[in-house]
PDB file of C-alpha atoms in Angstrom:
ATOM      1  CA  ARG A 377      81.454  88.144  98.318  1.00  0.00           C
ATOM      2  CA  LYS A 378      83.876  85.407  97.263  1.00  0.00           C
ATOM      3  CA  GLU A 379      85.182  85.617  93.718  1.00  0.00           C
ATOM      4  CA  VAL A 380      84.032  82.103  92.864  1.00  0.00           C
ATOM      5  CA  GLU A 381      81.318  80.301  94.812  1.00  0.00           C
ATOM      6  CA  GLN A 382      80.083  76.740  94.662  1.00  0.00           C
ATOM      7  CA  ASP A 383      77.595  74.687  96.617  1.00  0.00           C
ATOM      8  CA  PRO A 384      79.881  72.593  98.842  1.00  0.00           C
ATOM      9  CA  GLY A 385      77.479  69.656  98.898  1.00  0.00           C
ATOM     10  CA  PRO A 386      77.970  66.836  99.492  1.00  0.00           C
ATOM     11  CA  PHE A 387      75.845  65.539  96.668  1.00  0.00           C
ATOM     12  CA  ASN A 388      74.994  61.876  97.268  1.00  0.00           C
ATOM     13  CA  VAL A 389      73.443  60.292  94.184  1.00  0.00           C
ATOM     14  CA  PRO A 390      72.741  56.715  93.062  1.00  0.00           C
ATOM     15  CA  GLU A 391      74.567  55.171  90.136  1.00  0.00           C
ATOM     16  CA  GLY A 392      72.954  56.139  86.861  1.00  0.00           C
ATOM     17  CA  ALA A 393      71.574  59.429  88.148  1.00  0.00           C
ATOM     18  CA  THR A 394      72.046  62.807  86.527  1.00  0.00           C
ATOM     19  CA  VAL A 395      73.596  65.481  88.706  1.00  0.00           C
ATOM     20  CA  ALA A 396      74.260  69.158  88.086  1.00  0.00           C
ATOM     21  CA  PHE A 397      76.667  71.535  89.768  1.00  0.00           C
ATOM     22  CA  ASN A 398      76.509  75.297  89.575  1.00  0.00           C
ATOM     23  CA  CYS A 399      79.210  77.855  90.104  1.00  0.00           C
ATOM     24  CA  THR A 400      78.926  81.641  90.253  1.00  0.00           C
ATOM     25  CA  TYR A 401      81.662  84.198  89.751  1.00  0.00           C
ATOM     26  CA  SER A 402      81.727  87.842  90.742  1.00  0.00           C
ATOM     27  CA  ASN A 403      83.994  89.499  88.186  1.00  0.00           C
ATOM     28  CA  SER A 404      82.275  90.191  84.880  1.00  0.00           C
ATOM     29  CA  ALA A 405      85.686  90.567  83.220  1.00  0.00           C
ATOM     30  CA  SER A 406      86.403  86.859  83.724  1.00  0.00           C
ATOM     31  CA  GLN A 407      87.637  85.353  80.489  1.00  0.00           C
ATOM     32  CA  SER A 408      88.231  81.628  80.730  1.00  0.00           C
ATOM     33  CA  PHE A 409      86.357  78.947  82.593  1.00  0.00           C
ATOM     34  CA  PHE A 410      87.183  75.381  83.532  1.00  0.00           C
ATOM     35  CA  TRP A 411      86.036  72.438  85.589  1.00  0.00           C
ATOM     36  CA  TYR A 412      88.620  70.428  87.477  1.00  0.00           C
ATOM     37  CA  ARG A 413      88.173  67.169  89.318  1.00  0.00           C
ATOM     38  CA  GLN A 414      90.007  66.353  92.542  1.00  0.00           C
ATOM     39  CA  ASP A 415      90.010  62.896  94.067  1.00  0.00           C
ATOM     40  CA  CYS A 416      90.489  62.502  97.809  1.00  0.00           C
ATOM     41  CA  ARG A 417      94.051  63.381  98.824  1.00  0.00           C
ATOM     42  CA  LYS A 418      95.099  63.818  95.190  1.00  0.00           C
ATOM     43  CA  GLU A 419      95.945  66.768  92.980  1.00  0.00           C
ATOM     44  CA  PRO A 420      93.321  68.597  90.895  1.00  0.00           C
ATOM     45  CA  LYS A 421      93.079  67.462  87.289  1.00  0.00           C
ATOM     46  CA  LEU A 422      91.579  69.379  84.397  1.00  0.00           C
ATOM     47  CA  LEU A 423      88.205  67.893  83.472  1.00  0.00           C
ATOM     48  CA  MET A 424      87.104  70.244  80.742  1.00  0.00           C
ATOM     49  CA  SER A 425      87.124  73.811  79.533  1.00  0.00           C
ATOM     50  CA  VAL A 426      83.842  75.700  79.376  1.00  0.00           C
ATOM     51  CA  TYR A 427      82.968  77.538  76.194  1.00  0.00           C
ATOM     52  CA  SER A 428      80.342  80.208  75.636  1.00  0.00           C
ATOM     53  CA  SER A 429      78.378  77.958  73.326  1.00  0.00           C
ATOM     54  CA  GLY A 430      78.441  75.097  75.806  1.00  0.00           C
ATOM     55  CA  ASN A 431      80.390  71.922  75.270  1.00  0.00           C
ATOM     56  CA  GLU A 432      80.072  68.225  75.862  1.00  0.00           C
ATOM     57  CA  ASP A 433      82.595  65.480  76.560  1.00  0.00           C
ATOM     58  CA  GLY A 434      80.934  62.096  76.781  1.00  0.00           C
ATOM     59  CA  ARG A 435      78.673  62.101  79.848  1.00  0.00           C
ATOM     60  CA  PHE A 436      79.784  65.581  80.877  1.00  0.00           C
ATOM     61  CA  THR A 437      78.222  68.826  79.670  1.00  0.00           C
ATOM     62  CA  ALA A 438      79.480  72.265  80.636  1.00  0.00           C
ATOM     63  CA  GLN A 439      77.634  75.517  80.096  1.00  0.00           C
ATOM     64  CA  LEU A 440      78.428  79.171  80.622  1.00  0.00           C
ATOM     65  CA  ASN A 441      75.981  81.997  81.202  1.00  0.00           C
ATOM     66  CA  ARG A 442      77.927  85.227  81.047  1.00  0.00           C
ATOM     67  CA  ALA A 443      74.905  87.456  81.647  1.00  0.00           C
ATOM     68  CA  SER A 444      74.153  85.741  84.951  1.00  0.00           C
ATOM     69  CA  GLN A 445      77.804  84.942  85.664  1.00  0.00           C
ATOM     70  CA  TYR A 446      77.444  81.272  86.322  1.00  0.00           C
ATOM     71  CA  ILE A 447      78.880  78.040  85.010  1.00  0.00           C
ATOM     72  CA  SER A 448      77.326  74.622  85.228  1.00  0.00           C
ATOM     73  CA  LEU A 449      78.484  71.030  84.941  1.00  0.00           C
ATOM     74  CA  LEU A 450      76.042  68.237  84.189  1.00  0.00           C
ATOM     75  CA  ILE A 451      77.014  64.606  84.685  1.00  0.00           C
ATOM     76  CA  ARG A 452      74.726  62.021  83.132  1.00  0.00           C
ATOM     77  CA  ASP A 453      74.579  58.305  83.997  1.00  0.00           C
ATOM     78  CA  SER A 454      76.774  58.752  87.081  1.00  0.00           C
ATOM     79  CA  LYS A 455      79.413  56.112  87.746  1.00  0.00           C
ATOM     80  CA  LEU A 456      81.016  55.171  91.044  1.00  0.00           C
ATOM     81  CA  SER A 457      84.276  56.480  89.605  1.00  0.00           C
ATOM     82  CA  ASP A 458      82.738  59.966  89.295  1.00  0.00           C
ATOM     83  CA  SER A 459      82.935  60.332  93.089  1.00  0.00           C
ATOM     84  CA  ALA A 460      85.266  63.286  93.663  1.00  0.00           C
ATOM     85  CA  THR A 461      85.292  66.996  94.380  1.00  0.00           C
ATOM     86  CA  TYR A 462      84.585  69.219  91.379  1.00  0.00           C
ATOM     87  CA  LEU A 463      86.326  72.578  91.269  1.00  0.00           C
ATOM     88  CA  CYS A 464      85.077  75.513  89.257  1.00  0.00           C
ATOM     89  CA  VAL A 465      87.912  77.670  87.898  1.00  0.00           C
ATOM     90  CA  VAL A 466      87.764  81.170  86.469  1.00  0.00           C
ATOM     91  CA  THR A 467      90.584  83.123  84.823  1.00  0.00           C
ATOM     92  CA  LEU A 468      91.028  86.877  84.732  1.00  0.00           C
ATOM     93  CA  LYS A 469      93.436  88.567  82.382  1.00  0.00           C
ATOM     94  CA  THR A 470      95.516  90.942  84.490  1.00  0.00           C
ATOM     95  CA  SER A 471      99.288  91.291  84.318  1.00  0.00           C
ATOM     96  CA  TYR A 472      99.189  87.514  84.249  1.00  0.00           C
ATOM     97  CA  ASP A 473      96.462  84.928  83.921  1.00  0.00           C
ATOM     98  CA  LYS A 474      94.899  85.202  87.378  1.00  0.00           C
ATOM     99  CA  VAL A 475      93.373  81.808  88.036  1.00  0.00           C
ATOM    100  CA  ILE A 476      90.738  81.602  90.757  1.00  0.00           C
ATOM    101  CA  PHE A 477      89.638  78.250  92.106  1.00  0.00           C
ATOM    102  CA  GLY A 478      86.279  77.718  93.712  1.00  0.00           C
ATOM    103  CA  PRO A 479      86.127  75.761  96.993  1.00  0.00           C
ATOM    104  CA  GLY A 480      84.712  72.690  95.265  1.00  0.00           C
ATOM    105  CA  THR A 481      81.560  70.574  95.336  1.00  0.00           C
ATOM    106  CA  SER A 482      81.776  67.062  96.715  1.00  0.00           C
ATOM    107  CA  LEU A 483      80.039  64.235  94.842  1.00  0.00           C
ATOM    108  CA  SER A 484      79.513  60.705  96.108  1.00  0.00           C
ATOM    109  CA  VAL A 485      77.961  58.195  93.736  1.00  0.00           C
ATOM    110  CA  ILE A 486      76.358  55.379  95.676  1.00  0.00           C
ATOM    111  CA  PRO A 487      75.884  51.803  94.399  1.00  0.00           C
TER     112      PRO A 487
ATOM    113  CA  ASN B 112     106.658  61.752  80.741  1.00  0.00           C
ATOM    114  CA  ALA B 113     106.870  62.776  84.404  1.00  0.00           C
ATOM    115  CA  GLY B 114     104.818  65.996  84.144  1.00  0.00           C
ATOM    116  CA  VAL B 115     105.122  67.994  87.382  1.00  0.00           C
ATOM    117  CA  THR B 116     107.162  66.393  90.145  1.00  0.00           C
ATOM    118  CA  GLN B 117     107.002  67.603  93.736  1.00  0.00           C
ATOM    119  CA  THR B 118     109.157  66.540  96.649  1.00  0.00           C
ATOM    120  CA  PRO B 119     108.796  65.719  99.449  1.00  0.00           C
ATOM    121  CA  LYS B 120     105.280  64.231  99.610  1.00  0.00           C
ATOM    122  CA  PHE B 121     105.074  64.638 103.383  1.00  0.00           C
ATOM    123  CA  GLN B 122     106.954  66.839 105.841  1.00  0.00           C
ATOM    124  CA  VAL B 123     106.704  67.704 109.509  1.00  0.00           C
ATOM    125  CA  LEU B 124     108.482  70.853 110.684  1.00  0.00           C
ATOM    126  CA  LYS B 125     108.924  72.498 114.012  1.00  0.00           C
ATOM    127  CA  THR B 126     107.922  76.133 114.385  1.00  0.00           C
ATOM    128  CA  GLY B 127     110.757  78.354 113.219  1.00  0.00           C
ATOM    129  CA  GLN B 128     112.428  75.812 110.958  1.00  0.00           C
ATOM    130  CA  SER B 129     112.992  76.548 107.302  1.00  0.00           C
ATOM    131  CA  MET B 130     112.730  74.236 104.345  1.00  0.00           C
ATOM    132  CA  THR B 131     112.407  74.133 100.570  1.00  0.00           C
ATOM    133  CA  LEU B 132     109.635  72.387  98.650  1.00  0.00           C
ATOM    134  CA  GLN B 133     110.894  71.237  95.284  1.00  0.00           C
ATOM    135  CA  CYS B 134     108.962  71.407  92.015  1.00  0.00           C
ATOM    136  CA  ALA B 135     110.161  70.370  88.576  1.00  0.00           C
ATOM    137  CA  GLN B 136     108.349  70.036  85.256  1.00  0.00           C
ATOM    138  CA  ASP B 137     109.553  68.495  82.021  1.00  0.00           C
ATOM    139  CA  MET B 138     106.925  69.928  79.650  1.00  0.00           C
ATOM    140  CA  ASN B 139     108.760  73.174  78.856  1.00  0.00           C
ATOM    141  CA  HIS B 140     105.895  75.167  80.374  1.00  0.00           C
ATOM    142  CA  GLU B 141     106.568  78.849  80.914  1.00  0.00           C
ATOM    143  CA  TYR B 142     104.032  79.458  83.673  1.00  0.00           C
ATOM    144  CA  MET B 143     104.551  77.848  87.062  1.00  0.00           C
ATOM    145  CA  SER B 144     102.662  78.494  90.273  1.00  0.00           C
ATOM    146  CA  TRP B 145     102.507  77.450  93.891  1.00  0.00           C
ATOM    147  CA  TYR B 146      99.167  77.005  95.616  1.00  0.00           C
ATOM    148  CA  ARG B 147      98.149  76.022  99.096  1.00  0.00           C
ATOM    149  CA  GLN B 148      94.906  74.198  99.785  1.00  0.00           C
ATOM    150  CA  ASP B 149      93.126  74.401 103.109  1.00  0.00           C
ATOM    151  CA  PRO B 150      89.736  72.916 104.009  1.00  0.00           C
ATOM    152  CA  GLY B 151      86.873  75.156 102.901  1.00  0.00           C
ATOM    153  CA  MET B 152      89.256  77.741 101.397  1.00  0.00           C
ATOM    154  CA  GLY B 153      89.926  76.393  97.944  1.00  0.00           C
ATOM    155  CA  LEU B 154      93.306  76.730  96.291  1.00  0.00           C
ATOM    156  CA  ARG B 155      95.095  79.995  97.006  1.00  0.00           C
ATOM    157  CA  LEU B 156      97.981  81.305  94.942  1.00  0.00           C
ATOM    158  CA  ILE B 157     101.212  81.875  96.846  1.00  0.00           C
ATOM    159  CA  HIS B 158     103.717  82.846  94.139  1.00  0.00           C
ATOM    160  CA  TYR B 159     103.909  82.442  90.411  1.00  0.00           C
ATOM    161  CA  SER B 160     106.411  82.734  87.586  1.00  0.00           C
ATOM    162  CA  VAL B 161     105.844  83.572  83.930  1.00  0.00           C
ATOM    163  CA  GLY B 162     109.305  82.429  82.884  1.00  0.00           C
ATOM    164  CA  ALA B 163     112.872  81.847  84.018  1.00  0.00           C
ATOM    165  CA  GLY B 164     114.119  84.749  86.093  1.00  0.00           C
ATOM    166  CA  ILE B 165     110.638  86.237  86.611  1.00  0.00           C
ATOM    167  CA  THR B 166     108.574  85.706  89.755  1.00  0.00           C
ATOM    168  CA  ASP B 167     105.786  87.580  91.469  1.00  0.00           C
ATOM    169  CA  GLN B 168     103.517  87.388  94.480  1.00  0.00           C
ATOM    170  CA  GLY B 169     100.112  85.823  94.517  1.00  0.00           C
ATOM    171  CA  GLU B 170      97.301  86.073  97.028  1.00  0.00           C
ATOM    172  CA  VAL B 171      99.086  84.720 100.139  1.00  0.00           C
ATOM    173  CA  PRO B 172     102.864  85.288  99.715  1.00  0.00           C
ATOM    174  CA  ASN B 173     103.859  86.146 103.296  1.00  0.00           C
ATOM    175  CA  GLY B 174     106.333  83.690 104.793  1.00  0.00           C
ATOM    176  CA  TYR B 175     107.333  82.202 101.427  1.00  0.00           C
ATOM    177  CA  ASN B 176     110.045  82.898  98.870  1.00  0.00           C
ATOM    178  CA  VAL B 177     110.508  81.546  95.361  1.00  0.00           C
ATOM    179  CA  SER B 178     113.091  81.655  92.594  1.00  0.00           C
ATOM    180  CA  ARG B 179     113.071  80.509  88.976  1.00  0.00           C
ATOM    181  CA  SER B 180     116.583  80.059  87.683  1.00  0.00           C
ATOM    182  CA  THR B 181     115.555  77.551  85.004  1.00  0.00           C
ATOM    183  CA  THR B 182     112.369  76.829  83.061  1.00  0.00           C
ATOM    184  CA  GLU B 183     112.115  73.421  84.724  1.00  0.00           C
ATOM    185  CA  ASP B 184     112.468  74.227  88.436  1.00  0.00           C
ATOM    186  CA  PHE B 185     110.412  76.397  90.767  1.00  0.00           C
ATOM    187  CA  PRO B 186     111.264  75.785  94.444  1.00  0.00           C
ATOM    188  CA  LEU B 187     109.221  77.240  97.293  1.00  0.00           C
ATOM    189  CA  ARG B 188     111.051  78.238 100.455  1.00  0.00           C
ATOM    190  CA  LEU B 189     109.454  78.534 103.862  1.00  0.00           C
ATOM    191  CA  LEU B 190     111.573  81.024 105.746  1.00  0.00           C
ATOM    192  CA  SER B 191     110.465  80.381 109.351  1.00  0.00           C
ATOM    193  CA  ALA B 192     107.675  77.839 109.560  1.00  0.00           C
ATOM    194  CA  ALA B 193     104.537  78.680 111.535  1.00  0.00           C
ATOM    195  CA  PRO B 194     101.552  76.458 112.438  1.00  0.00           C
ATOM    196  CA  SER B 195      99.407  78.602 110.090  1.00  0.00           C
ATOM    197  CA  GLN B 196     101.470  77.190 107.217  1.00  0.00           C
ATOM    198  CA  THR B 197     100.178  73.687 107.865  1.00  0.00           C
ATOM    199  CA  SER B 198      98.542  72.890 104.546  1.00  0.00           C
ATOM    200  CA  VAL B 199      98.752  70.920 101.328  1.00  0.00           C
ATOM    201  CA  TYR B 200     100.981  72.605  98.785  1.00  0.00           C
ATOM    202  CA  PHE B 201     100.582  72.120  95.048  1.00  0.00           C
ATOM    203  CA  CYS B 202     102.881  73.188  92.286  1.00  0.00           C
ATOM    204  CA  ALA B 203     101.298  73.663  88.864  1.00  0.00           C
ATOM    205  CA  SER B 204     102.436  74.561  85.388  1.00  0.00           C
ATOM    206  CA  THR B 205     100.859  75.577  82.109  1.00  0.00           C
ATOM    207  CA  PRO B 206     102.047  76.752  78.708  1.00  0.00           C
ATOM    208  CA  SER B 207     102.062  80.494  78.223  1.00  0.00           C
ATOM    209  CA  GLY B 208      98.666  81.885  77.241  1.00  0.00           C
ATOM    210  CA  SER B 209      96.644  78.768  78.000  1.00  0.00           C
ATOM    211  CA  GLY B 210      94.603  80.388  80.773  1.00  0.00           C
ATOM    212  CA  GLY B 211      93.625  78.004  83.552  1.00  0.00           C
ATOM    213  CA  GLY B 212      94.586  74.696  81.966  1.00  0.00           C
ATOM    214  CA  TYR B 213      97.110  73.656  84.618  1.00  0.00           C
ATOM    215  CA  THR B 214      98.972  70.424  85.252  1.00  0.00           C
ATOM    216  CA  PHE B 215      99.443  69.886  88.973  1.00  0.00           C
ATOM    217  CA  GLY B 216     102.045  68.011  90.935  1.00  0.00           C
ATOM    218  CA  SER B 217     100.900  65.409  93.438  1.00  0.00           C
ATOM    219  CA  GLY B 218     101.276  67.780  96.374  1.00  0.00           C
ATOM    220  CA  THR B 219     103.255  68.131  99.589  1.00  0.00           C
ATOM    221  CA  ARG B 220     101.436  67.651 102.889  1.00  0.00           C
ATOM    222  CA  LEU B 221     103.139  69.918 105.405  1.00  0.00           C
ATOM    223  CA  THR B 222     102.502  69.944 109.130  1.00  0.00           C
ATOM    224  CA  VAL B 223     104.094  72.579 111.352  1.00  0.00           C
ATOM    225  CA  VAL B 224     104.072  71.753 115.048  1.00  0.00           C
TER     226      VAL B 224
END
């Protein structure tokens, strides 16, 4: 089983829609969780951290379920500019901060 | 503020050639890493460094060397390029103890023929 798994998509949604991505991780000792966004042929950029209590940043809401070992990202009122690949990231504390990137979920927001 | 700067942006190598991918950051970050990204595989860690003079192997280190003589620079050397090393390479940095909050460079697209 892969350490971090995501639905590859693509998710094709109309402008204004609400879309949710899920991510599962296999190691229960995982400590930190993030969502990154990667535009086509660009570098990944940190979108938001994910906290145990859940957190919101404008139209974006991230949640963590440690018992079930999954993370979610909800995007409300989708914009064309939200079209990108969303990477789920999990960190393990070993001799260093082992950072594991999921393969990404592709989102296309359609006019 | 330049952030993380990678050069070159594109490179074509012949099998067996060697080259160095450059990475520099101006944020005084202690942690620096090299990743490769292949379709359907996600980002995979090649080598990382937790500070000047300290480097270690990641998930896919074979065929690559690194050094960290200064806080700012973290070059990646391909010793003898192989077609399997065709990929997009990203350098990333983060302050010590910040977990996965990385700043990435813009990447180097490498093709080995």
